[in-house]
PDB file of C-alpha atoms and ligand atoms in Angstrom:
ATOM      1  CA  MET X   1       0.000   0.000   0.000  1.00 36.00           C
ATOM      2  CA  GLU X   2       1.157   3.522  -0.733  1.00 42.00           C
ATOM      3  CA  ILE X   3       0.863   6.561   1.506  1.00 38.00           C
ATOM      4  CA  SER X   4       1.470  10.190   0.610  1.00 39.00           C
ATOM      5  CA  VAL X   5       3.419  12.257   3.138  1.00 37.00           C
ATOM      6  CA  LYS X   6       4.277  15.842   2.248  1.00 39.00           C
ATOM      7  CA  ASN X   7       3.572  15.047  -1.399  1.00 37.00           C
ATOM      8  CA  LYS X   8       5.944  12.094  -1.500  1.00 37.00           C
ATOM      9  CA  ILE X   9       4.727   8.571  -2.037  1.00 35.00           C
ATOM     10  CA  PHE X  10       5.907   5.944   0.428  1.00 34.00           C
ATOM     11  CA  HIS X  11       5.053   2.273   0.843  1.00 36.00           C
ATOM     12  CA  THR X  12       3.494   1.553   4.224  1.00 33.00           C
ATOM     13  CA  GLN X  13       6.036  -1.104   5.124  1.00 34.00           C
ATOM     14  CA  ASP X  14       8.742   1.541   4.880  1.00 37.00           C
ATOM     15  CA  LEU X  15       7.130   3.975   7.254  1.00 35.00           C
ATOM     16  CA  CYS X  16       8.027   3.894  10.894  1.00 36.00           C
ATOM     17  CA  LEU X  17       6.215   5.844  13.578  1.00 35.00           C
ATOM     18  CA  ARG X  18       7.965   6.957  16.689  1.00 35.00           C
ATOM     19  CA  THR X  19       7.266   9.942  18.953  1.00 35.00           C
ATOM     20  CA  ASN X  20       5.169  11.569  16.333  1.00 38.00           C
ATOM     21  CA  LEU X  21       7.937  11.078  13.836  1.00 40.00           C
ATOM     22  CA  ARG X  22       7.363  10.058  10.256  1.00 40.00           C
ATOM     23  CA  CYS X  23      10.258   8.691   8.342  1.00 44.00           C
ATOM     24  CA  ALA X  24      10.566   6.898   5.084  1.00 44.00           C
ATOM     25  CA  LYS X  25      13.348   4.376   5.377  1.00 43.00           C
ATOM     26  CA  ASN X  26      13.782   4.009   1.658  1.00 37.00           C
ATOM     27  CA  SER X  27      13.239   7.552   0.467  1.00 46.00           C
ATOM     28  CA  ALA X  28      15.841   8.519  -2.108  1.00 46.00           C
ATOM     29  CA  ARG X  29      17.807  10.934   0.083  1.00 51.00           C
ATOM     30  CA  MET X  30      18.168   8.308   2.810  1.00 54.00           C
ATOM     31  CA  GLU X  31      19.732   5.663   0.584  1.00 50.00           C
ATOM     32  CA  ASN X  32      23.287   6.264   1.875  1.00 48.00           C
ATOM     33  CA  ILE X  33      22.227   5.983   5.454  1.00 48.00           C
ATOM     34  CA  MET X  34      20.221   2.834   5.120  1.00 48.00           C
ATOM     35  CA  SER X  35      22.759   0.972   2.997  1.00 57.00           C
ATOM     36  CA  GLU X  36      25.226   1.245   5.886  1.00 73.00           C
ATOM     37  CA  LYS X  37      24.163   1.884   9.494  1.00 84.00           C
ATOM     38  CA  VAL X  38      25.801   4.947  10.946  1.00 93.00           C
ATOM     39  CA  SER X  39      26.720   4.864  14.610  1.00 97.00           C
ATOM     40  CA  ILE X  40      25.934   8.138  16.378  1.00 98.00           C
ATOM     41  CA  GLY X  41      26.824   9.022  19.966  1.00 98.00           C
ATOM     42  CA  ILE X  42      24.481  11.479  21.655  1.00 98.00           C
ATOM     43  CA  LEU X  43      25.819  13.441  24.604  1.00 98.00           C
ATOM     44  CA  ALA X  44      23.428  12.648  27.453  1.00 98.00           C
ATOM     45  CA  VAL X  45      24.688  14.439  30.542  1.00 98.00           C
ATOM     46  CA  GLN X  46      21.777  16.915  30.536  1.00 98.00           C
ATOM     47  CA  GLY X  47      19.144  18.347  28.203  1.00 97.00           C
ATOM     48  CA  ALA X  48      17.100  17.196  25.209  1.00 97.00           C
ATOM     49  CA  PHE X  49      19.075  14.094  24.210  1.00 98.00           C
ATOM     50  CA  ALA X  50      16.136  11.648  24.137  1.00 98.00           C
ATOM     51  CA  GLU X  51      14.385  13.565  21.351  1.00 97.00           C
ATOM     52  CA  HIS X  52      17.497  13.509  19.153  1.00 98.00           C
ATOM     53  CA  GLN X  53      17.860   9.797  19.786  1.00 98.00           C
ATOM     54  CA  ALA X  54      14.237   9.089  18.815  1.00 98.00           C
ATOM     55  CA  MET X  55      14.639  11.082  15.614  1.00 98.00           C
ATOM     56  CA  LEU X  56      17.918   9.457  14.588  1.00 98.00           C
ATOM     57  CA  ASP X  57      16.658   5.973  15.468  1.00 97.00           C
ATOM     58  CA  GLY X  58      13.643   6.687  13.289  1.00 97.00           C
ATOM     59  CA  LEU X  59      16.006   7.533  10.428  1.00 97.00           C
ATOM     60  CA  GLY X  60      17.736   4.172  10.825  1.00 96.00           C
ATOM     61  CA  ALA X  61      20.910   5.313  12.593  1.00 97.00           C
ATOM     62  CA  ASP X  62      22.511   3.181  15.268  1.00 96.00           C
ATOM     63  CA  THR X  63      22.473   5.492  18.296  1.00 98.00           C
ATOM     64  CA  PHE X  64      23.941   5.282  21.762  1.00 98.00           C
ATOM     65  CA  LEU X  65      24.087   7.684  24.699  1.00 98.00           C
ATOM     66  CA  ILE X  66      27.317   9.207  25.948  1.00 98.00           C
ATOM     67  CA  ARG X  67      26.798   9.541  29.690  1.00 98.00           C
ATOM     68  CA  GLN X  68      30.351   9.066  30.856  1.00 97.00           C
ATOM     69  CA  LYS X  69      33.902   8.925  29.597  1.00 97.00           C
ATOM     70  CA  LYS X  70      33.909   5.179  29.077  1.00 97.00           C
ATOM     71  CA  ASP X  71      30.940   5.390  26.674  1.00 97.00           C
ATOM     72  CA  LEU X  72      33.005   7.646  24.464  1.00 96.00           C
ATOM     73  CA  GLU X  73      36.231   5.665  24.830  1.00 96.00           C
ATOM     74  CA  GLU X  74      34.603   2.313  24.128  1.00 96.00           C
ATOM     75  CA  SER X  75      32.857   3.551  21.006  1.00 96.00           C
ATOM     76  CA  VAL X  76      36.103   4.999  19.664  1.00 94.00           C
ATOM     77  CA  GLN X  77      37.992   1.764  20.418  1.00 94.00           C
ATOM     78  CA  ASN X  78      35.340  -0.276  18.611  1.00 92.00           C
ATOM     79  CA  GLY X  79      35.434   2.081  15.634  1.00 90.00           C
ATOM     80  CA  GLY X  80      31.770   2.796  16.331  1.00 90.00           C
ATOM     81  CA  LEU X  81      31.592   6.559  16.404  1.00 96.00           C
ATOM     82  CA  GLN X  82      30.657   8.120  13.078  1.00 97.00           C
ATOM     83  CA  GLY X  83      28.919  11.168  14.476  1.00 98.00           C
ATOM     84  CA  ILE X  84      28.227  13.112  17.661  1.00 98.00           C
ATOM     85  CA  VAL X  85      25.153  15.057  18.770  1.00 98.00           C
ATOM     86  CA  LEU X  86      25.397  17.822  21.359  1.00 98.00           C
ATOM     87  CA  PRO X  87      21.800  18.555  22.391  1.00 98.00           C
ATOM     88  CA  GLY X  88      20.110  21.650  23.774  1.00 98.00           C
ATOM     89  CA  GLY X  89      19.808  22.200  27.486  1.00 97.00           C
ATOM     90  CA  GLU X  90      21.925  24.360  29.733  1.00 97.00           C
ATOM     91  CA  SER X  91      25.410  24.976  28.394  1.00 97.00           C
ATOM     92  CA  THR X  92      26.891  25.989  31.754  1.00 97.00           C
ATOM     93  CA  VAL X  93      25.732  22.693  33.310  1.00 98.00           C
ATOM     94  CA  GLN X  94      26.766  20.592  30.312  1.00 98.00           C
ATOM     95  CA  GLY X  95      30.143  22.329  30.062  1.00 98.00           C
ATOM     96  CA  LYS X  96      30.865  21.761  33.749  1.00 98.00           C
ATOM     97  CA  LEU X  97      29.803  18.106  33.555  1.00 98.00           C
ATOM     98  CA  LEU X  98      31.970  17.526  30.485  1.00 98.00           C
ATOM     99  CA  ARG X  99      34.962  18.810  32.412  1.00 97.00           C
ATOM    100  CA  ASP X 100      34.094  16.998  35.666  1.00 98.00           C
ATOM    101  CA  LEU X 101      33.530  13.723  33.799  1.00 98.00           C
ATOM    102  CA  GLY X 102      36.835  14.146  31.945  1.00 98.00           C
ATOM    103  CA  MET X 103      35.295  14.133  28.464  1.00 98.00           C
ATOM    104  CA  SER X 104      36.143  17.617  27.163  1.00 98.00           C
ATOM    105  CA  ASP X 105      39.576  16.845  25.717  1.00 97.00           C
ATOM    106  CA  GLN X 106      38.569  13.687  23.878  1.00 97.00           C
ATOM    107  CA  LEU X 107      35.415  15.274  22.473  1.00 98.00           C
ATOM    108  CA  LYS X 108      37.406  18.276  21.273  1.00 98.00           C
ATOM    109  CA  GLU X 109      40.010  16.029  19.640  1.00 98.00           C
ATOM    110  CA  LEU X 110      37.384  13.909  17.898  1.00 98.00           C
ATOM    111  CA  ILE X 111      35.605  16.968  16.502  1.00 98.00           C
ATOM    112  CA  GLU X 112      38.879  18.583  15.423  1.00 98.00           C
ATOM    113  CA  ALA X 113      39.834  15.329  13.721  1.00 97.00           C
ATOM    114  CA  GLY X 114      36.679  15.601  11.590  1.00 97.00           C
ATOM    115  CA  THR X 115      34.051  13.474  13.352  1.00 98.00           C
ATOM    116  CA  PRO X 116      30.718  14.951  12.195  1.00 98.00           C
ATOM    117  CA  VAL X 117      28.870  16.813  14.918  1.00 98.00           C
ATOM    118  CA  LEU X 118      25.337  18.191  15.127  1.00 98.00           C
ATOM    119  CA  ALA X 119      25.125  20.764  17.918  1.00 98.00           C
ATOM    120  CA  THR X 120      21.869  22.457  18.801  1.00 98.00           C
ATOM    121  CA  CYS X 121      21.246  25.461  21.051  1.00 98.00           C
ATOM    122  CA  ALA X 122      23.315  24.787  24.202  1.00 98.00           C
ATOM    123  CA  GLY X 123      25.393  22.421  22.013  1.00 98.00           C
ATOM    124  CA  LEU X 124      26.224  25.338  19.724  1.00 98.00           C
ATOM    125  CA  ILE X 125      27.428  27.286  22.774  1.00 98.00           C
ATOM    126  CA  LEU X 126      29.662  24.340  23.752  1.00 98.00           C
ATOM    127  CA  LEU X 127      31.379  24.419  20.345  1.00 98.00           C
ATOM    128  CA  ALA X 128      31.769  28.200  20.043  1.00 98.00           C
ATOM    129  CA  GLU X 129      35.231  29.713  20.293  1.00 98.00           C
ATOM    130  CA  ARG X 130      33.768  32.680  22.175  1.00 98.00           C
ATOM    131  CA  VAL X 131      30.629  33.528  24.127  1.00 98.00           C
ATOM    132  CA  SER X 132      30.151  37.281  23.799  1.00 96.00           C
ATOM    133  CA  ASN X 133      28.155  37.733  27.021  1.00 95.00           C
ATOM    134  CA  ASP X 134      29.869  35.163  29.230  1.00 95.00           C
ATOM    135  CA  ASP X 135      33.486  34.549  30.251  1.00 94.00           C
ATOM    136  CA  ARG X 136      33.104  30.822  29.834  1.00 94.00           C
ATOM    137  CA  ALA X 137      33.835  28.956  26.600  1.00 96.00           C
ATOM    138  CA  TYR X 138      34.048  25.182  26.291  1.00 98.00           C
ATOM    139  CA  LEU X 139      35.244  23.011  23.386  1.00 98.00           C
ATOM    140  CA  LYS X 140      36.101  25.986  21.159  1.00 98.00           C
ATOM    141  CA  THR X 141      36.175  24.008  17.909  1.00 98.00           C
ATOM    142  CA  LEU X 142      33.950  26.400  15.912  1.00 98.00           C
ATOM    143  CA  PRO X 143      35.280  29.858  14.968  1.00 98.00           C
ATOM    144  CA  VAL X 144      32.197  31.806  15.947  1.00 98.00           C
ATOM    145  CA  SER X 145      31.167  34.135  18.706  1.00 98.00           C
ATOM    146  CA  VAL X 146      27.734  33.345  20.156  1.00 98.00           C
ATOM    147  CA  LYS X 147      25.450  35.386  22.333  1.00 97.00           C
ATOM    148  CA  ARG X 148      23.650  33.319  25.012  1.00 96.00           C
ATOM    149  CA  ASN X 149      19.993  33.848  25.905  1.00 94.00           C
ATOM    150  CA  ALA X 150      20.094  36.326  23.071  1.00 94.00           C
ATOM    151  CA  TYR X 151      16.397  36.986  22.656  1.00 89.00           C
ATOM    152  CA  GLY X 152      15.783  38.375  26.147  1.00 77.00           C
ATOM    153  CA  ARG X 153      13.165  37.307  28.661  1.00 68.00           C
ATOM    154  CA  GLN X 154      10.053  38.313  26.732  1.00 64.00           C
ATOM    155  CA  LEU X 155      11.065  36.482  23.594  1.00 64.00           C
ATOM    156  CA  GLY X 156      12.714  33.613  25.423  1.00 80.00           C
ATOM    157  CA  SER X 157      10.780  31.054  23.386  1.00 90.00           C
ATOM    158  CA  PHE X 158       9.222  31.423  19.962  1.00 93.00           C
ATOM    159  CA  VAL X 159       8.573  29.576  16.743  1.00 96.00           C
ATOM    160  CA  THR X 160       9.225  30.950  13.284  1.00 96.00           C
ATOM    161  CA  ASP X 161       9.492  29.692   9.714  1.00 97.00           C
ATOM    162  CA  ALA X 162      12.667  30.538   7.835  1.00 98.00           C
ATOM    163  CA  GLU X 163      14.757  29.302   4.942  1.00 98.00           C
ATOM    164  CA  ILE X 164      17.738  27.010   5.541  1.00 98.00           C
ATOM    165  CA  ALA X 165      20.300  26.653   2.736  1.00 98.00           C
ATOM    166  CA  HIS X 166      20.322  23.155   1.152  1.00 97.00           C
ATOM    167  CA  ILE X 167      17.179  22.255   3.114  1.00 97.00           C
ATOM    168  CA  GLY X 168      14.353  24.715   2.428  1.00 98.00           C
ATOM    169  CA  THR X 169      11.737  26.410   4.574  1.00 98.00           C
ATOM    170  CA  TYR X 170      11.801  25.085   8.104  1.00 98.00           C
ATOM    171  CA  ARG X 171       9.782  25.609  11.300  1.00 97.00           C
ATOM    172  CA  MET X 172      12.274  26.677  13.968  1.00 98.00           C
ATOM    173  CA  ASN X 173      11.661  26.277  17.706  1.00 97.00           C
ATOM    174  CA  PHE X 174      13.738  28.698  19.774  1.00 96.00           C
ATOM    175  CA  ILE X 175      13.986  28.119  23.529  1.00 95.00           C
ATOM    176  CA  ARG X 176      16.080  30.690  25.406  1.00 95.00           C
ATOM    177  CA  ALA X 177      18.300  30.423  22.389  1.00 97.00           C
ATOM    178  CA  PRO X 178      21.665  31.856  21.446  1.00 97.00           C
ATOM    179  CA  TYR X 179      22.521  33.280  18.039  1.00 98.00           C
ATOM    180  CA  ILE X 180      25.830  33.520  16.238  1.00 98.00           C
ATOM    181  CA  ALA X 181      26.972  37.113  16.590  1.00 98.00           C
ATOM    182  CA  GLN X 182      30.097  36.700  14.464  1.00 98.00           C
ATOM    183  CA  ALA X 183      31.184  33.942  12.136  1.00 98.00           C
ATOM    184  CA  GLY X 184      34.854  33.362  11.363  1.00 97.00           C
ATOM    185  CA  GLU X 185      36.652  31.854   8.393  1.00 93.00           C
ATOM    186  CA  GLY X 186      35.165  28.912   6.607  1.00 96.00           C
ATOM    187  CA  VAL X 187      31.828  29.129   8.385  1.00 98.00           C
ATOM    188  CA  GLU X 188      28.933  28.772   5.944  1.00 98.00           C
ATOM    189  CA  ILE X 189      25.857  30.658   7.103  1.00 98.00           C
ATOM    190  CA  LEU X 190      22.871  28.395   6.536  1.00 98.00           C
ATOM    191  CA  ALA X 191      20.030  30.414   8.057  1.00 98.00           C
ATOM    192  CA  GLU X 192      19.267  33.830   9.479  1.00 98.00           C
ATOM    193  CA  VAL X 193      16.275  35.099  11.414  1.00 97.00           C
ATOM    194  CA  ASP X 194      15.890  38.877  11.763  1.00 94.00           C
ATOM    195  CA  GLY X 195      19.426  39.331  10.467  1.00 96.00           C
ATOM    196  CA  LYS X 196      20.930  37.005  13.119  1.00 97.00           C
ATOM    197  CA  ILE X 197      22.690  33.755  12.203  1.00 98.00           C
ATOM    198  CA  VAL X 198      20.769  30.767  13.555  1.00 98.00           C
ATOM    199  CA  ALA X 199      22.256  27.863  11.588  1.00 98.00           C
ATOM    200  CA  ALA X 200      25.738  27.333  10.195  1.00 98.00           C
ATOM    201  CA  ARG X 201      28.227  24.748   9.082  1.00 98.00           C
ATOM    202  CA  GLN X 202      31.982  24.583   9.096  1.00 98.00           C
ATOM    203  CA  GLY X 203      33.540  21.396   7.785  1.00 98.00           C
ATOM    204  CA  ARG X 204      31.645  18.657   9.528  1.00 98.00           C
ATOM    205  CA  GLN X 205      30.314  20.823  12.332  1.00 98.00           C
ATOM    206  CA  LEU X 206      26.611  21.596  11.849  1.00 98.00           C
ATOM    207  CA  VAL X 207      25.001  23.954  14.349  1.00 98.00           C
ATOM    208  CA  THR X 208      21.539  25.375  14.962  1.00 98.00           C
ATOM    209  CA  ALA X 209      20.403  27.912  17.556  1.00 98.00           C
ATOM    210  CA  PHE X 210      16.932  26.330  17.483  1.00 98.00           C
ATOM    211  CA  HIS X 211      15.718  22.810  18.327  1.00 98.00           C
ATOM    212  CA  PRO X 212      15.371  20.641  15.186  1.00 98.00           C
ATOM    213  CA  GLU X 213      14.535  17.542  17.244  1.00 97.00           C
ATOM    214  CA  LEU X 214      11.189  18.810  18.478  1.00 94.00           C
ATOM    215  CA  ASP X 215       8.472  18.680  15.876  1.00 86.00           C
ATOM    216  CA  GLY X 216       9.024  15.717  13.641  1.00 94.00           C
ATOM    217  CA  ASP X 217      10.765  17.404  10.689  1.00 98.00           C
ATOM    218  CA  THR X 218      13.751  15.131  10.074  1.00 98.00           C
ATOM    219  CA  ARG X 219      15.507  17.134   7.349  1.00 98.00           C
ATOM    220  CA  ILE X 220      18.295  18.577   9.522  1.00 98.00           C
ATOM    221  CA  HIS X 221      19.093  15.164  10.986  1.00 98.00           C
ATOM    222  CA  GLU X 222      19.103  13.685   7.483  1.00 98.00           C
ATOM    223  CA  TYR X 223      21.469  16.427   6.308  1.00 98.00           C
ATOM    224  CA  PHE X 224      23.715  15.630   9.299  1.00 98.00           C
ATOM    225  CA  LEU X 225      23.708  11.893   8.578  1.00 97.00           C
ATOM    226  CA  ASN X 226      24.720  12.587   4.976  1.00 95.00           C
ATOM    227  CA  MET X 227      27.481  15.051   5.904  1.00 93.00           C
TER     228      MET X 227
HETATM  229  N1  LIG T   1      19.876  29.136  27.427  1.00 93.02           N
HETATM  230  C1  LIG T   1      20.630  27.916  27.298  1.00 93.02           C
HETATM  231  C2  LIG T   1      22.121  28.170  27.506  1.00 93.02           C
HETATM  232  O1  LIG T   1      22.533  29.255  27.591  1.00 93.02           O
HETATM  233  C3  LIG T   1      20.412  27.281  25.953  1.00 93.02           C
HETATM  234  C4  LIG T   1      18.947  26.915  25.797  1.00 93.02           C
HETATM  235  C5  LIG T   1      18.676  25.680  24.990  1.00 93.02           C
HETATM  236  O2  LIG T   1      19.546  24.846  24.753  1.00 93.02           O
HETATM  237  N2  LIG T   1      17.435  25.548  24.611  1.00 93.02           N
HETATM  238  O3  LIG T   1      22.856  27.257  27.585  1.00 93.02           O
END
């Protein structure tokens, strides 16, 4: 039987439903991913990691949670780390836990060595070389300056539709979000909202100021898996 989702035709046996998520395992753009399972480690010390995991599982990735140093070390030893997700949450808490758990150096090395990373909201702050309104910076692998809690108290959370390069129009959920105030060399600006950079890529680092894991649109995660 065939089903039409967003004007695409899928066979029912290829559709999987999970946390409100629709994915077509055999859609053309997912062919790479499904022909070879990609193993993705999701940082799970705090924040919205479960939603990223549900979305990536739905896309056919082989996910695991990184809760402590040994999770990271074991996956690297087994050759089972083809991508990393740094979820939204609270960057000050995540940054402190990364240091306390002894994971900062290895994560930084892996990202600098080219392991693909998808970092959203607080995750973007963790990667930024500089935080313009805070003395703290964390992994510093991405040559950008970010502003934390950049939309003030009134506009702490909002949803807006905007264009993302290579992806198209996208519904963006901002939750006490940062934006990229300055982007350094080699950073491709993928999306702007009100003249502020809210999505970017440099090499294999893909960052969004908003939460792409929240409302069932899998295109950013697909883009990440194909990076
Ligand atoms: N305000 C958080 C911070 O500064 C980020 C919010 C989020 O990840 N949704 O870390």
